[in-house]
Amino acid sequence: MTHRIIVVGKPALSFAKSGIEEYLRRLKRHGKFTLETLKDGPAEVVSQRLLDASKGTFRIVLDERGKKPTTRQLADQMTQWIERPDIKEISYLIGPSNGHLPATRDAADYVLSLSNLVLQHELATLFLAEQLYRVATIHAGTPYHRD
């Protein structure tokens, strides 16, 4: 299974950038995880870029209006997706500062919220990478996650 984190805008906050790099490094032993950045721009253009970049993949759009699973629930849901033979690649779409357009959310296979709060895209990317690592360790049965 390939996991692609697709985010609008490159990380500029040094602590977020180093944290994202650290979790992506840790995730290497659990599968293929990549980070792709897209150029910001007008909302309609950015939405289309995100949809084009994730075409043919299982789309998870990160948005504060999405479902708010616990980490364990996300791990269980991820297991179901991984076991589906029609899903070969998952794309996690993190939008621009103004958020996703309704059309982007409508094109999602799943809308995920990491928090009730609106998160700046660099922090959302870092939080997502950490949660993906936590889910991967649950799947691997390693002690990073404690119930």
mmCIF file of C-alpha atoms in Angstrom, residues 57-120:
data_model
loop_
_atom_site.group_PDB
_atom_site.id
_atom_site.type_symbol
_atom_site.label_atom_id
_atom_site.label_comp_id
_atom_site.label_asym_id
_atom_site.label_seq_id
_atom_site.Cartn_x
_atom_site.Cartn_y
_atom_site.Cartn_z
ATOM 1 C CA THR A 57 -6.362 6.828 -5.454
ATOM 2 C CA PHE A 58 -8.491 6.450 -2.336
ATOM 3 C CA ARG A 59 -8.878 10.086 -1.249
ATOM 4 C CA ILE A 60 -8.864 11.144 2.380
ATOM 5 C CA VAL A 61 -9.510 14.862 2.678
ATOM 6 C CA LEU A 62 -8.415 16.481 5.925
ATOM 7 C CA ASP A 63 -11.017 18.997 7.045
ATOM 8 C CA GLU A 64 -12.292 20.116 10.440
ATOM 9 C CA ARG A 65 -15.824 19.096 9.356
ATOM 10 C CA GLY A 66 -14.768 15.472 8.867
ATOM 11 C CA LYS A 67 -15.095 12.384 11.016
ATOM 12 C CA LYS A 68 -13.166 12.458 14.274
ATOM 13 C CA PRO A 69 -12.117 8.900 15.035
ATOM 14 C CA THR A 70 -9.922 7.921 17.926
ATOM 15 C CA THR A 71 -6.484 6.645 16.993
ATOM 16 C CA ARG A 72 -7.642 3.062 17.579
ATOM 17 C CA GLN A 73 -10.727 3.631 15.391
ATOM 18 C CA LEU A 74 -8.528 5.109 12.661
ATOM 19 C CA ALA A 75 -6.232 2.077 12.876
ATOM 20 C CA ASP A 76 -9.237 -0.247 12.542
ATOM 21 C CA GLN A 77 -10.588 1.761 9.606
ATOM 22 C CA MET A 78 -7.148 1.739 7.971
ATOM 23 C CA THR A 79 -7.061 -2.054 8.299
ATOM 24 C CA GLN A 80 -10.337 -2.258 6.380
ATOM 25 C CA TRP A 81 -8.982 -0.017 3.620
ATOM 26 C CA ILE A 82 -5.709 -1.940 3.390
ATOM 27 C CA GLU A 83 -7.595 -5.220 3.063
ATOM 28 C CA ARG A 84 -9.728 -3.957 0.179
ATOM 29 C CA PRO A 85 -8.280 -5.253 -3.103
ATOM 30 C CA ASP A 86 -9.513 -2.187 -5.018
ATOM 31 C CA ILE A 87 -7.422 0.218 -2.908
ATOM 32 C CA LYS A 88 -3.760 0.268 -3.905
ATOM 33 C CA GLU A 89 -2.928 3.837 -2.944
ATOM 34 C CA ILE A 90 -4.266 6.284 -0.369
ATOM 35 C CA SER A 91 -3.885 10.044 -0.780
ATOM 36 C CA TYR A 92 -4.274 12.391 2.177
ATOM 37 C CA LEU A 93 -5.221 15.859 0.923
ATOM 38 C CA ILE A 94 -4.285 18.849 3.060
ATOM 39 C CA GLY A 95 -5.594 22.083 1.645
ATOM 40 C CA PRO A 96 -4.594 25.712 1.603
ATOM 41 C CA SER A 97 -5.135 28.293 4.341
ATOM 42 C CA ASN A 98 -8.730 28.880 3.280
ATOM 43 C CA GLY A 99 -9.559 25.193 3.492
ATOM 44 C CA HIS A 100 -11.063 22.857 0.940
ATOM 45 C CA LEU A 101 -13.821 23.752 -1.464
ATOM 46 C CA PRO A 102 -17.022 21.713 -1.187
ATOM 47 C CA ALA A 103 -16.138 20.027 -4.503
ATOM 48 C CA THR A 104 -12.902 18.683 -2.999
ATOM 49 C CA ARG A 105 -14.706 17.326 0.058
ATOM 50 C CA ASP A 106 -17.404 15.832 -2.195
ATOM 51 C CA ALA A 107 -14.737 13.978 -4.213
ATOM 52 C CA ALA A 108 -13.332 12.401 -1.044
ATOM 53 C CA ASP A 109 -13.775 8.771 -0.144
ATOM 54 C CA TYR A 110 -13.387 9.797 3.494
ATOM 55 C CA VAL A 111 -13.221 13.181 5.217
ATOM 56 C CA LEU A 112 -10.989 13.132 8.292
ATOM 57 C CA SER A 113 -10.689 15.725 11.020
ATOM 58 C CA LEU A 114 -7.619 15.722 13.236
ATOM 59 C CA SER A 115 -9.204 18.268 15.565
ATOM 60 C CA ASN A 116 -12.219 20.493 16.070
ATOM 61 C CA LEU A 117 -9.731 23.321 15.657
ATOM 62 C CA VAL A 118 -8.652 24.638 12.282
ATOM 63 C CA LEU A 119 -4.995 23.680 11.899
ATOM 64 C CA GLN A 120 -2.401 25.510 9.858
#
